[in-house]
Each structure stands twice: as structure tokens, then as C-alpha cells.
Amino acid sequence: MREIRSMLNAVGQSVPRKDGIGKATGQARYADDLRFPGMLHGRTIRSTIPCGRLAAVRLGFDPAGFTVVDHRDIPGRNVVTLIADDQPCLVEREIRHVAEPVLLLAHENREALLGASVALEEEPAEPVFDPERSPTAFKTILIEKGDLAAGFAEADHVVEGTYCTGHQEHVYIEPQAVIAVPEDGGMTVYGSIQCPFYAHRALAVILGDAVARVRVIQTETGGGFGGKEEYPSGIAAHAALLALKSDRPVKLIYDRVEDMLATTKRHPAIVRHRTGLTRDGRLVAMDIEVILDGGAYQTLSAVVLSRGSIHAAGPYRCDNIRIAARAMFTNTPPNGAFRGFGAPQTQFGVEVHMERIAEALGLDPVRLRERNLLRPGDTTATGQRVGQDCAALEVLRTAVRRSGFRRKRKAYAGTGRGIGLAMYWHGSGFTGSGELKLASRATIELTATGVRVLTSSTELGQGTRTMHAQIVADALGVPYEQVEVAMPDTGLVPDSGPTVASRTCMVVGRILQRAAEEIRAKLGDATPAEYFRRHGPLAVTGQYEQPEWIRWDEIDYRGDAYAAYAWGCDVVEVELDRDTWEVRPVRVTVVNEIGKAIHPALARGQVEGGTVQGLGYALLERVVMRNGAMANAQLTNYIIPTTLDTPKLDVVLLEHPYDGGPFGAKGLGELPIDGPAPAVVNAIRQLGIDVRGIPAVPEAIREAACASP
Amino acid sequence: MRTAVSRLELLQPRSLQHALRMLRDEGPLTPLAGATDLYVAVNFGTLDSTRFLNLWGLEPLRRITLCGDTLRIGALATYTSLIRSRLVRQRLPILARAALEVGGVQIQNRGTLGGNVANASPAGDTLPVLAVAEAVVVLRSVDRERRVPFAEFYTGYRQTVRRPDELIVGLEIPPVEGRQWFRKVGTRAAQAISKVVIAAVRGSSPRIALGSVAPTVIRLSQVEHALGAGAGMDEAVHRLDQDIQPIDDLRSTADYRRDVAGNLLQRFWAETGGLSS
Amino acid sequence: MRFTLNAREVELNVAPLARLLDVLREDCGLTGTKEGCGEGECGACTVLVDGEAVCACLVPVAQVEGAEVVTIEGLGDDHPLQRAFMDEVGAQCGICTPGMILTAITLGPRPSLAKIRRGLAGNLCRCTGYEAIYRAIHRAS
């Protein structure tokens, strides 16, 4: 009896992950592990200049046995459809960045394919690399609250500063990979794809009437972090065009160098703050400017900018705020989705700025934050009243206590050690009325042995399948083991929206919870299997229902930007080697409030992984751009943290349930990457080095130290 | 364009003598040991050779022995075997230390000392150690063996005195008197290419060598003389500045390398002071 | 050429400088060994050759002539490390997991945290921050 009870409570337990054993035995099938009869290998020929025109393409090989595709082979529209339809699937004339796809080749022998030479005749034009000098803005946003001038008039002190963040490369360990298979007049694409319906929509536009139907199936995916959100749509189209022309399956796998050169990265940002404070450290005016480098096409820059702007004032209350933000065109490969989606950049700015305010006013950094943090009932920059689950103060106090911040701050003064902290918050789900527009759906159907969950939410390692199964198991009152989760296949599952924006648990999980409750009501006393035996198939599809209190004005950026926020505080201790200017993080304390940990071990894994990715962003990961191209596009030269670069992590999860989420859960996936960079830099600042940008590589720290008084 | 590996040739010698005959009679051939650098060149299509000589099976070249007072390390000794060797740890601990900082265990299990020397990268992690140990490179061809002092082995960026018919068969390391010191500064804590690497010995006359600050690994003879003659650190750092020619590259800057080289020189001197004779 | 693969003799006719990785995946059909970078940086392709961890993307197949090669498939599905990686969520996306487990095998019994960290420095993981991997290895030992 006790055992059955515990099985009926999957939520809150670290149950075995659905995909665990396949991954631990090597049996899990990733895209590159699949083979189809008659399969060809594909390759992409890319531009070599950042700006100009394509004059001619010359094949330096015997085309026998090759399939060659250029823009003229596109039966539909030559565009990778997303927010703005500005990015071509294949270059026609205009080249906007290095590594832009121009020509596609396929051959059954990979060596022959990779040995084929193609000469591009390109006419260079003057590129734009500096986002501040770019004449073209993809998107501008203005958020205004209160009266900024009145706020500054009230201020005793004004502190200003500029904070810069660099590109970041996703470095999912499995590079981009898709396979297109022509089947019965249709086209099926298998791949390492975060958002199968994005790829599905893009394929339909590009293939047009040439195929009767398009189907996209996610294969096991070796990490995404946003890098497989929108970008695979173009790769899927490339493979499909080759498959269409050759009438053979075509596998298109990027090697690491191509992946780093061509695919999207985190937007570099410049954030400027001008802040008015009273003598005792109360924020009375925040004037913030945000500039994102969007790269050569819009991709998702507009919404990255949106999330970045909304988070730009940090988790603080202030009556008078202006946030003016713009995403700019440059002749570099387009930047796109990356875990955090604009928020890590702007929160880096505000949290290092808060540290500088504390320094300038001679205030304790914890006190300054305590004084200004949002409390339940306070309003954000967009005027949203935060709910009772607002845990900003509690995460700060817990982190400060747990890490021994105050004691260490004193003890480390004048030594080679520093300790710094950063507060952060992260909105769950799409911004404003975005979720309403998505109108996501999710299905639960009975099977002979239990139930099956059908969603388009993808497993990228974060635990989607496991966590959805837990929610359904408990909502339905069946053992976790009896819940199957289907692989996302657009031919089979409803569109549950993309697997992004920390929405898969809170938003899709909530739809599943309601659908499960509906099925529960229909089953009566029967188990799903019994009902299935007696009455045959039963499926319930739930749809997103927006909480009725949400109001959002898309034009003025006023209102309830997110249904819920998760809260965090990081304390980082670093050690500086003054001979080499190397900074090593030695201990990190992370306190995250996430509503409810559906699966504590998975939740902890998200926090630990996101924190280390954030430490890499802060200290190691530098994209060297030369003439618009990543010059260090190799894992030898673009450095992510190894075991020896990763400090001891102390993770605390707090739970203040949000009643609009399943079992109280809020979004978690992105939250932990917001904190490490500002906390690291604030720890370095304690050493008397005026660092205001990342990555804080030793060369940059040395320069800052030489410039610091 | 990637190199087609099916078109590459690999000759399989049965013995060292056989390998040397192949080098003489069937050359030009590129000797291949642990192959840790081969496929990067294949991937980028920058391989300048299509014919290779497989040394990996030549077991006698893996030995690490003491011959009289000389430590002899076979060219095929892997980094792992250097790390594990009691002889190396006793006589030249900074070589084991350098080996420990080369790549991860996977690379340590495959990369060889002879390969590091032959590859002639200015960033080779073991090279400053061999320079301060005043190692001798043992080169053999079919009809002769010659011994080249390490200081004379490199003639320029990625250039050595090895002739196409010769193999590096081993390194001979005479006893090293004095306190040994090593420091690698890479782009991260592990699996990194050096930005600056320094090996030094504090004996009756100091020896100091640096990697990644010039076209080849270099001995800082001016600095050594100055310090040996009792000059102050300012003078030593000034001379170091004249001895090195660091550059800006993907991994670091010339300024940083210059600064760090000077700091590490001071650190070496400070940490080994008071204990020397 | 011949070698022993997961305790079975194999005989293959392949180019001598073909990468062991490609031979395992394409000629032997063992796709549990993954390619992450092709230059020995990430360790996803780690296999054991005569008991030592190597990156299969850097090993010419001719150099395993007569050797014993073990891939993740050679561990079966009930190795203590596999179970521990399940229990501690040491695998997230799973692409680094086969290589991580094979390297972990070479750490020997009851490795200290310091030894684990040094031993795994050649295996990159982008998902876990490594902590769950340490927990898994501790649990298995």
C-alpha cells in the first residue's frame, strides 16, 4: 500500500528519466546515427565575404554522381520564414554575411562530397560591424514608467555606466544534424530540432506545392540551448531541397567548425545606465539604453530584445524608469535564440551597475539590493504587479546567509580572493499575450497499458519527457511507469508551441495537467487500461487558457509581461592570480525560487548546468570576430568550462507555488544563466579591478587592472 | 576541403631498422606516432603530405631507462607514461608536470614526447622543460646516429635540423642540478593550448626557457647570465623583454604574454630563492 | 586488418588512416560512439583501446591492429556506471554520456573527487555542469 501511494506521487520525486537508459547504453538514436537506403550526404557551400554580391559560381568537379542545388531549385519561396521573412534559404545575389548558404551539394560518398571544390566569384561591398554605427534597426522598444525627469530631480546621487557583453556560442555537443527523406510524394525530415513546427512551417513555404505534405520528426537531440530553435529550419530546408532534386534521402550534418562559423550565437550587447538615487540608496530614476547586435538577418532579434528590455531594470522597484532598446543590423552571421534570450545581457548590465552604485555611495551591496528589491504587490518597469510568489528578498537573504557572504566579504578584503553577488529574475513563458497567440495544444490518449502524452515539446536533455509524464501521472492518478511520452512528430502530435522561453513545464505542463483531469473525470473508477479495454480509444486535447488577470499592451509595452517570474541570487567566490590575471571561480552558491520542483534532480541539473554555462560566458567564452567571421571556430580555440574550470556548486531550490502552473511550477530552464556573469564580475570588482564587460578573460582583466587606480 | 583519407598511404614497418630503410628508400614519408595532430590538418585540408610512416608499433621506442647518469626517454613514450614513470618523476619532475597539463587523458594516452619535439610548435608544452634540462635529441638514419643538443634542434618557426631520412628515436637527459620549476598558462585550467609556458631550474647557474613567446621555444640566455651574475629582477625583466617576441593571436595578446612572462620569471625567482646553494 | 571489438574478433578491409570513429560507426554499425568536434577536444568519441581512454576521432584505424577496443556497446546495459548515471541524472542530452562513462571506467575503484575532475577534463559536457556526473561516479564506486 505504501509503495503504491509513493508511486502515485511522482511529482516532487526524482523518478528515473524516461530517456536515461538509452543514453547510458549508447542505444539512443541521434540524427547522425540514422541511415536510410540510398542515402546521400549533403554539404553547404557558403559565402566568404561579409557584404557584397554573388557574381558567379564555378564548379571545380565532375558533376556526375552529384546533386547540385541553388536558389533556382526552390519550388516555393526563397525565404526561411520566421518573424520577418528577410532571410533567404539560399543566396541569390546579395550577400549579407560570411558563411551564408549559396549552393548545396549531395553525393553518396562523403569523401567525394567533401573533396569537391567550388569557386565563388564575390564582389565585396563595405560591411557594417559596429551596431552603434549601423543605419538599420530591426526593432526598437521603449518602456516608460512614471516621470523620469521628476525622478532625477528627486535624486541625491546619479550614477552612470556602460556594460558590454560578447557573443556566446551554444556548443551543444551534438552539432546541427538533419535528414530529409522523400516519402510517398511528401517530405519527412528527421533531425536535431528544438521546434519541429517551426521547421514544418519553414519547409512548407520553401517547398510550396512540390510536395503533398511535410512531416518533421525530432530525433534524440544532443543539446540545444536555443541554438536548435530557429536555425534548423534552414538546414531542414537545405536537406529537403537536395532530397527533392535527387529523390533520395539526404543527411546534412555540420562539423564543429561549420557549426560555429555559420550558426547563430548569443547577441552581443551594450547596456548603458543612468540612475538616480536618494542619499540612503533608494532607486528613484533608472534610464537604460540597450543595444543588441542582431547580425545580418532578423531571426528572433525582435523578441530577444523584448525579453532583454523587460528584464533590464532587474528585479527592483523604481517609480520612474525609461528603457530604450534597439536591435541593430550588422554584417555578421545572424544572432539568435540562446538560453536566457536577452535577459543575461541586460541583467549583467543592471547587476554590475548596482555594484558600482554601492561602491559610489559607500553602501553595503546587500543592503542596497534589499532596499530596492521587488516585494509582492510592487510594480515592474512595465507596470506589472508582482504576485505573492515574488521571492526576491528571500532568495537574497538565503544566498547571503548560506554563502557566508558578509563574513567572507570582510575576510577577503585585501587578499587575492573576492566574493560577489547578483540578483536576477526570469519571466516564464512567452511575453505578454504571446501565449494566447500560440494557443498551444497537448493531447493525452489512452493505450492498452496506460496513457500516452502527445506534445511537440522536445526533449533536449532538460527532462521534458520525464517531467510531463510525472505531471500526467499524478493528475490522472496512475503510476509514472504507465505514462508513455511520444517523440515529437508533426504528423502525430498537436502543436504545443516551441520548446523555448522556460514554458515547457509551466505552460505545456499545465495544459497536460488539465487534460489529464478531464480524462480522469471521464474514466470514473476505471484505470486507463480498463477503460481502454471496455470502451476503446479515448483522447483529450487540452488548449492553453490564459489566466484571466493578464493584460498586455503590445504597442506601449505596458502590463503583465509574464504570467510568472522565477527568482535567483548567485554568490560567487573567485581567486585571482596576479601573475597571470587568471580568475578562478572557487565556489558558487545558487539560490533559485522556481514555484515547485516537479523533479528535484532534473531541476538541480538545470541549475548546475546553467550556472556553469554562465561561468563560461563570464570568464572563458570569447568569439573572436575578424572581418565578420568567427576566427576561432574550433573547440580548441573557443573554450568552454571543463571539469577543472568548474567550482564547487551549492544549489538551493525554494518553492513558492504559482497557482497558474502545474503543481505550482514556474519556468526554470533559463533562470540560472542570468546570474553567474554579474556575480563573477562583482567578485572581481571586490579585488579593486574595474571590470565592466564579459568575457572577463585574463587579457581583459589585466587591461582593467592597469587602468584601475 | 577535407583531405580524402582513403587516398593517404601508411607504410607499416616491422622494426626501427625497417622504418629507417623505408624513410631512406621510399621517402618522402611523414613519421606518424600518436596522430593527435593529423586529423585537424585532414579536417582543414591543410595536410602537406599524403604518405605516412606508422611508428606506433615500434615498442622499443617507448622505453624510459637510466643509462649511467643519463635519463633516456624513447620518442614514443606517451605523456601518460611520462606521468607514471618513477624515473621521470625523480629526475625531471617538471617533465611529468608538463605532461599532466597536455590535453585530457585521451590525448595524454596517445601523444608522445617525440611527437611534441618533432611537431615543433612554439607552444609545445614539454619543450621548455627539455630546453632547461639541456636534453639531447637522438636522431637516427639507416647508417648513422647523431646527437643534437636541444638548443640547436630548432632553426625557425616549425623548422628543425631533422633530415627527411632521420627519425627522432629518443631524448637523452643529463642530470639536472638545482630546483626545477614549471608553469603553463593556458586558455583554461585543462585541455588548453599554452599562452605562455615556462620551465626553469635554479642551480649554480639558472636556466630559464619559455614557450609561446617567439617562433620557437627559447632559452633566456641573457636573463640567465644576468641573474647568475647577481643582477636584480628589474634588470632580468628588462633583458627578458629583449629576448622574447610575442605576438597577438586568437588566444592572447603580445602585451599580455610579455607581462605574464615577466611576472612568472619573478615568481620563479621568488619561489626558488633561499633554497638554492 | 584485425582487432578485438567488444570481446569479438573483427576483420575489416578499410583505409589505414580512416578514423577509428568512422570505422566503428559506419563499418561496424556501432553508433554509441559520438562525434562532437573531430579534433580530440570534446571526448564524446572516447573509447577504450587496450584499457586506455582515447578519442576515436584521432586514432587511425591501422593503429588498433591487434588491440582490444571497447565501446559503450561493450558494456551491455547493466554496468554499475550506467545505472548510476541513470539514478543521479548524470545524463541530460546524453551525447557526452557514452564517452564520459568509458573515461570514468579508467578512473579505477573509489576515485577521489580530485581524481575524477582531472580524469574527466578531456570530456566536455554542456548540460550538467558536471556535478551530477561526479555524483554518479561516486555512487557507482
PDB file of N, CA and C in Angstrom, chain C residues 90-133:
ATOM      1  N   GLY C  90      23.025  11.780 -14.377  1.00  0.00           N
ATOM      2  CA  GLY C  90      24.327  12.171 -14.931  1.00  0.00           C
ATOM      3  C   GLY C  90      24.261  12.383 -16.429  1.00  0.00           C
ATOM      4  N   ALA C  91      23.180  11.940 -17.045  1.00  0.00           N
ATOM      5  CA  ALA C  91      22.979  12.179 -18.481  1.00  0.00           C
ATOM      6  C   ALA C  91      21.820  13.140 -18.645  1.00  0.00           C
ATOM      7  N   GLN C  92      22.059  14.245 -19.344  1.00  0.00           N
ATOM      8  CA  GLN C  92      20.925  15.091 -19.745  1.00  0.00           C
ATOM      9  C   GLN C  92      20.674  14.858 -21.240  1.00  0.00           C
ATOM     10  N   CYS C  93      21.369  15.606 -22.106  1.00  0.00           N
ATOM     11  CA  CYS C  93      21.121  15.362 -23.531  1.00  0.00           C
ATOM     12  C   CYS C  93      21.697  14.022 -23.949  1.00  0.00           C
ATOM     13  N   GLY C  94      22.688  13.543 -23.222  1.00  0.00           N
ATOM     14  CA  GLY C  94      23.183  12.188 -23.430  1.00  0.00           C
ATOM     15  C   GLY C  94      24.273  12.025 -24.472  1.00  0.00           C
ATOM     16  N   ILE C  95      24.609  13.087 -25.186  1.00  0.00           N
ATOM     17  CA  ILE C  95      25.563  12.923 -26.284  1.00  0.00           C
ATOM     18  C   ILE C  95      26.980  12.697 -25.750  1.00  0.00           C
ATOM     19  N   CYS C  96      27.287  13.236 -24.572  1.00  0.00           N
ATOM     20  CA  CYS C  96      28.619  13.038 -23.996  1.00  0.00           C
ATOM     21  C   CYS C  96      28.673  11.783 -23.136  1.00  0.00           C
ATOM     22  N   THR C  97      27.524  11.188 -22.871  1.00  0.00           N
ATOM     23  CA  THR C  97      27.445  10.150 -21.841  1.00  0.00           C
ATOM     24  C   THR C  97      28.264   8.890 -22.144  1.00  0.00           C
ATOM     25  N   PRO C  98      28.182   8.330 -23.357  1.00  0.00           N
ATOM     26  CA  PRO C  98      28.994   7.131 -23.602  1.00  0.00           C
ATOM     27  C   PRO C  98      30.493   7.383 -23.358  1.00  0.00           C
ATOM     28  N   GLY C  99      30.991   8.503 -23.856  1.00  0.00           N
ATOM     29  CA  GLY C  99      32.406   8.822 -23.667  1.00  0.00           C
ATOM     30  C   GLY C  99      32.730   9.071 -22.205  1.00  0.00           C
ATOM     31  N   MET C 100      31.808   9.727 -21.528  1.00  0.00           N
ATOM     32  CA  MET C 100      32.002  10.045 -20.111  1.00  0.00           C
ATOM     33  C   MET C 100      32.088   8.746 -19.297  1.00  0.00           C
ATOM     34  N   ILE C 101      31.194   7.807 -19.586  1.00  0.00           N
ATOM     35  CA  ILE C 101      31.187   6.550 -18.835  1.00  0.00           C
ATOM     36  C   ILE C 101      32.465   5.753 -19.122  1.00  0.00           C
ATOM     37  N   LEU C 102      32.893   5.732 -20.374  1.00  0.00           N
ATOM     38  CA  LEU C 102      34.108   4.963 -20.690  1.00  0.00           C
ATOM     39  C   LEU C 102      35.338   5.575 -20.028  1.00  0.00           C
ATOM     40  N   THR C 103      35.430   6.886 -20.016  1.00  0.00           N
ATOM     41  CA  THR C 103      36.557   7.513 -19.312  1.00  0.00           C
ATOM     42  C   THR C 103      36.465   7.214 -17.821  1.00  0.00           C
ATOM     43  N   ALA C 104      35.252   7.258 -17.286  1.00  0.00           N
ATOM     44  CA  ALA C 104      35.073   7.018 -15.850  1.00  0.00           C
ATOM     45  C   ALA C 104      35.533   5.615 -15.464  1.00  0.00           C
ATOM     46  N   ILE C 105      35.357   4.682 -16.352  1.00  0.00           N
ATOM     47  CA  ILE C 105      35.798   3.309 -16.071  1.00  0.00           C
ATOM     48  C   ILE C 105      37.301   3.262 -15.787  1.00  0.00           C
ATOM     49  N   THR C 106      38.054   4.102 -16.457  1.00  0.00           N
ATOM     50  CA  THR C 106      39.511   4.062 -16.300  1.00  0.00           C
ATOM     51  C   THR C 106      39.980   4.743 -15.018  1.00  0.00           C
ATOM     52  N   LEU C 107      39.058   5.337 -14.265  1.00  0.00           N
ATOM     53  CA  LEU C 107      39.468   6.024 -13.028  1.00  0.00           C
ATOM     54  C   LEU C 107      39.784   5.055 -11.903  1.00  0.00           C
ATOM     55  N   GLY C 108      39.388   3.794 -12.076  1.00  0.00           N
ATOM     56  CA  GLY C 108      39.674   2.810 -11.037  1.00  0.00           C
ATOM     57  C   GLY C 108      38.664   2.901  -9.912  1.00  0.00           C
ATOM     58  N   PRO C 109      38.829   2.036  -8.895  1.00  0.00           N
ATOM     59  CA  PRO C 109      37.843   1.973  -7.821  1.00  0.00           C
ATOM     60  C   PRO C 109      37.940   3.184  -6.884  1.00  0.00           C
ATOM     61  N   ARG C 110      36.811   3.608  -6.421  1.00  0.00           N
ATOM     62  CA  ARG C 110      36.703   4.679  -5.426  1.00  0.00           C
ATOM     63  C   ARG C 110      37.589   5.895  -5.705  1.00  0.00           C
ATOM     64  N   PRO C 111      37.432   6.503  -6.846  1.00  0.00           N
ATOM     65  CA  PRO C 111      38.261   7.679  -7.129  1.00  0.00           C
ATOM     66  C   PRO C 111      37.857   8.869  -6.256  1.00  0.00           C
ATOM     67  N   SER C 112      38.850   9.650  -5.879  1.00  0.00           N
ATOM     68  CA  SER C 112      38.555  10.887  -5.137  1.00  0.00           C
ATOM     69  C   SER C 112      37.956  11.902  -6.106  1.00  0.00           C
ATOM     70  N   LEU C 113      37.328  12.956  -5.547  1.00  0.00           N
ATOM     71  CA  LEU C 113      36.765  13.995  -6.412  1.00  0.00           C
ATOM     72  C   LEU C 113      37.870  14.625  -7.262  1.00  0.00           C
ATOM     73  N   ALA C 114      39.028  14.848  -6.661  1.00  0.00           N
ATOM     74  CA  ALA C 114      40.130  15.464  -7.405  1.00  0.00           C
ATOM     75  C   ALA C 114      40.546  14.575  -8.578  1.00  0.00           C
ATOM     76  N   LYS C 115      40.571  13.289  -8.333  1.00  0.00           N
ATOM     77  CA  LYS C 115      40.964  12.368  -9.400  1.00  0.00           C
ATOM     78  C   LYS C 115      39.895  12.322 -10.502  1.00  0.00           C
ATOM     79  N   ILE C 116      38.647  12.366 -10.099  1.00  0.00           N
ATOM     80  CA  ILE C 116      37.569  12.371 -11.095  1.00  0.00           C
ATOM     81  C   ILE C 116      37.674  13.620 -11.959  1.00  0.00           C
ATOM     82  N   ARG C 117      37.870  14.763 -11.304  1.00  0.00           N
ATOM     83  CA  ARG C 117      37.913  16.019 -12.056  1.00  0.00           C
ATOM     84  C   ARG C 117      39.084  16.037 -13.030  1.00  0.00           C
ATOM     85  N   ARG C 118      40.238  15.568 -12.589  1.00  0.00           N
ATOM     86  CA  ARG C 118      41.372  15.545 -13.503  1.00  0.00           C
ATOM     87  C   ARG C 118      41.133  14.534 -14.615  1.00  0.00           C
ATOM     88  N   GLY C 119      40.603  13.379 -14.219  1.00  0.00           N
ATOM     89  CA  GLY C 119      40.399  12.312 -15.207  1.00  0.00           C
ATOM     90  C   GLY C 119      39.382  12.656 -16.275  1.00  0.00           C
ATOM     91  N   LEU C 120      38.393  13.473 -15.926  1.00  0.00           N
ATOM     92  CA  LEU C 120      37.329  13.786 -16.892  1.00  0.00           C
ATOM     93  C   LEU C 120      37.565  15.114 -17.615  1.00  0.00           C
ATOM     94  N   ALA C 121      38.727  15.700 -17.427  1.00  0.00           N
ATOM     95  CA  ALA C 121      38.959  17.028 -18.010  1.00  0.00           C
ATOM     96  C   ALA C 121      38.929  17.002 -19.538  1.00  0.00           C
ATOM     97  N   GLY C 122      39.066  15.826 -20.116  1.00  0.00           N
ATOM     98  CA  GLY C 122      39.004  15.719 -21.579  1.00  0.00           C
ATOM     99  C   GLY C 122      37.631  15.345 -22.106  1.00  0.00           C
ATOM    100  N   ASN C 123      36.639  15.367 -21.236  1.00  0.00           N
ATOM    101  CA  ASN C 123      35.265  15.071 -21.666  1.00  0.00           C
ATOM    102  C   ASN C 123      34.388  16.274 -21.373  1.00  0.00           C
ATOM    103  N   LEU C 124      33.978  16.971 -22.415  1.00  0.00           N
ATOM    104  CA  LEU C 124      33.153  18.157 -22.208  1.00  0.00           C
ATOM    105  C   LEU C 124      31.684  17.769 -22.074  1.00  0.00           C
ATOM    106  N   CYS C 125      31.026  18.415 -21.126  1.00  0.00           N
ATOM    107  CA  CYS C 125      29.583  18.295 -21.009  1.00  0.00           C
ATOM    108  C   CYS C 125      29.036  19.711 -20.955  1.00  0.00           C
ATOM    109  N   ARG C 126      28.027  20.007 -21.746  1.00  0.00           N
ATOM    110  CA  ARG C 126      27.471  21.362 -21.761  1.00  0.00           C
ATOM    111  C   ARG C 126      26.173  21.441 -20.967  1.00  0.00           C
ATOM    112  N   CYS C 127      25.658  20.285 -20.530  1.00  0.00           N
ATOM    113  CA  CYS C 127      24.342  20.309 -19.873  1.00  0.00           C
ATOM    114  C   CYS C 127      24.413  20.320 -18.348  1.00  0.00           C
ATOM    115  N   THR C 128      25.283  19.498 -17.787  1.00  0.00           N
ATOM    116  CA  THR C 128      25.135  19.189 -16.358  1.00  0.00           C
ATOM    117  C   THR C 128      25.942  20.075 -15.429  1.00  0.00           C
ATOM    118  N   GLY C 129      26.955  20.755 -15.959  1.00  0.00           N
ATOM    119  CA  GLY C 129      27.881  21.429 -15.047  1.00  0.00           C
ATOM    120  C   GLY C 129      28.711  20.432 -14.264  1.00  0.00           C
ATOM    121  N   TYR C 130      28.655  19.166 -14.680  1.00  0.00           N
ATOM    122  CA  TYR C 130      29.488  18.065 -14.175  1.00  0.00           C
ATOM    123  C   TYR C 130      29.111  17.524 -12.799  1.00  0.00           C
ATOM    124  N   GLU C 131      28.383  18.291 -12.011  1.00  0.00           N
ATOM    125  CA  GLU C 131      28.147  17.858 -10.625  1.00  0.00           C
ATOM    126  C   GLU C 131      27.415  16.511 -10.571  1.00  0.00           C
ATOM    127  N   ALA C 132      26.392  16.348 -11.420  1.00  0.00           N
ATOM    128  CA  ALA C 132      25.630  15.100 -11.385  1.00  0.00           C
ATOM    129  C   ALA C 132      26.492  13.935 -11.874  1.00  0.00           C
ATOM    130  N   ILE C 133      27.448  14.235 -12.708  1.00  0.00           N
ATOM    131  CA  ILE C 133      28.362  13.192 -13.183  1.00  0.00           C
ATOM    132  C   ILE C 133      29.266  12.737 -12.030  1.00  0.00           C
TER     133      ILE C 133
END
